[in-house]
XYZ file of C-alpha atoms in Angstrom:
145
model
C 0.000 0.000 0.000
C 1.376 3.485 -0.812
C 2.684 5.460 2.099
C 0.232 8.150 3.218
C 2.617 10.441 5.130
C 4.532 11.260 1.955
C 1.322 12.723 0.489
C 0.836 14.809 3.613
C 4.392 16.073 3.917
C 4.962 16.667 0.214
C 1.568 18.258 -0.199
C 2.242 20.731 2.543
C 5.972 21.236 2.152
C 5.490 24.373 0.079
C 4.259 26.083 3.236
C 7.875 26.080 4.374
C 8.548 28.565 1.593
C 6.369 31.212 3.180
C 8.331 34.318 4.028
C 7.741 37.408 6.085
C 7.337 40.656 4.231
C 7.461 44.380 4.909
C 3.891 45.631 4.812
C 2.018 47.586 7.458
C 2.948 46.519 10.992
C -0.484 45.069 11.671
C -0.547 43.214 8.385
C 2.998 41.911 8.933
C 2.103 40.626 12.389
C -1.030 38.939 11.095
C 0.799 37.442 8.097
C 3.567 36.233 10.384
C 1.063 34.527 12.676
C -0.404 32.488 9.838
C 2.991 31.779 8.272
C 4.611 30.703 11.547
C 1.715 28.396 12.388
C 1.818 26.807 8.917
C 5.595 26.397 9.017
C 5.478 24.943 12.525
C 2.983 22.313 11.380
C 5.049 21.331 8.342
C 8.123 20.956 10.542
C 6.216 18.761 13.011
C 4.672 16.606 10.285
C 8.064 16.157 8.637
C 9.662 15.109 11.920
C 6.823 12.788 12.931
C 6.747 11.003 9.591
C 10.501 10.970 8.988
C 10.086 13.219 5.979
C 7.164 11.167 4.698
C 9.118 7.904 4.798
C 7.311 6.152 7.660
C 4.413 3.800 7.338
C 3.986 3.448 11.102
C 0.327 3.992 11.972
C 1.227 5.611 15.314
C 3.449 8.199 13.633
C 0.752 8.895 11.064
C -1.794 9.404 13.851
C 0.610 11.760 15.607
C 0.810 13.769 12.380
C -3.008 13.890 12.357
C -2.896 15.161 15.950
C -0.411 17.839 14.835
C -2.858 18.881 12.108
C -5.625 19.200 14.664
C -3.373 21.365 16.839
C -2.400 23.475 13.818
C -6.078 24.050 13.026
C -6.733 25.084 16.640
C -3.713 27.388 16.733
C -4.651 28.902 13.394
C -8.208 29.534 14.623
C -6.887 31.188 17.771
C -4.917 33.805 15.843
C -6.307 37.287 16.305
C -6.825 38.619 12.822
C -8.570 41.810 11.786
C -7.657 41.724 8.108
C -10.624 40.182 6.242
C -8.446 38.618 3.530
C -6.197 36.972 6.104
C -9.270 35.694 7.944
C -10.289 34.032 4.681
C -6.849 32.463 4.208
C -6.895 31.251 7.795
C -10.238 29.581 7.172
C -8.773 27.795 4.175
C -5.843 26.485 6.202
C -8.101 25.391 9.078
C -10.435 23.506 6.735
C -7.520 21.893 4.943
C -5.864 20.760 8.191
C -9.117 19.305 9.509
C -9.904 17.536 6.240
C -6.409 16.041 6.095
C -6.584 14.964 9.723
C -9.939 13.253 9.229
C -8.851 11.455 6.059
C -5.570 10.460 7.706
C -7.394 8.854 10.610
C -9.687 7.042 8.151
C -6.615 5.799 6.301
C -4.990 4.427 9.449
C -8.201 2.706 10.512
C -8.611 1.063 7.102
C -4.911 0.149 6.984
C -5.044 -1.482 10.420
C -8.204 -3.366 9.412
C -6.430 -4.536 6.251
C -9.174 -2.852 4.231
C -7.234 -2.053 1.071
C -10.158 -0.425 -0.798
C -10.928 1.702 2.265
C -7.282 2.698 2.645
C -7.033 3.623 -1.035
C -10.207 5.708 -0.781
C -8.908 7.471 2.335
C -5.555 8.112 0.659
C -7.429 9.716 -2.231
C -9.315 11.898 0.270
C -5.993 12.983 1.795
C -4.698 13.918 -1.640
C -7.877 15.922 -2.373
C -7.649 17.588 1.038
C -4.098 18.791 0.336
C -4.991 20.288 -3.061
C -5.885 23.768 -1.716
C -2.425 24.101 -0.152
C -0.623 25.478 -3.191
C -3.313 28.060 -3.874
C -3.417 29.097 -0.210
C 0.357 29.485 0.005
C 0.560 31.386 -3.261
C -2.361 33.606 -2.316
C -1.063 34.514 1.107
C 2.435 35.124 -0.265
C 1.069 37.504 -2.893
C -1.239 39.236 -0.442
C 1.433 39.660 2.215
C 3.913 41.141 -0.268
C 1.498 43.883 -1.321
C 2.200 47.210 0.318
């Protein structure tokens, strides 16, 4: 069975490329909050899954836990910028969708339910699809003066 963590880590690794930019102080602080939370999650997921190389269900579940924490931390950010609120919502939804599909994958994998595991893996891949657009969008928005 293909290794799920690789899809998670590779799908979200572009978030590591987020940078901080010189905009208004408030906007910079808000951008930084989202960027730091996203980067922190990618670092945790990479460490927990050995860069996407593990197929250990416990490590995969720990990565799902990290996604849940990232969603909670992202939600807790105090944002006043409406566009950044929208980006935050996209990240929160993505993290929750990935976490849910990841848990479904592990359950199917442990039950030796290959069709279920393949379906869950497909859901993980679909859940990570918004990542590139989110990262690109927030990068562009945060670079605007």
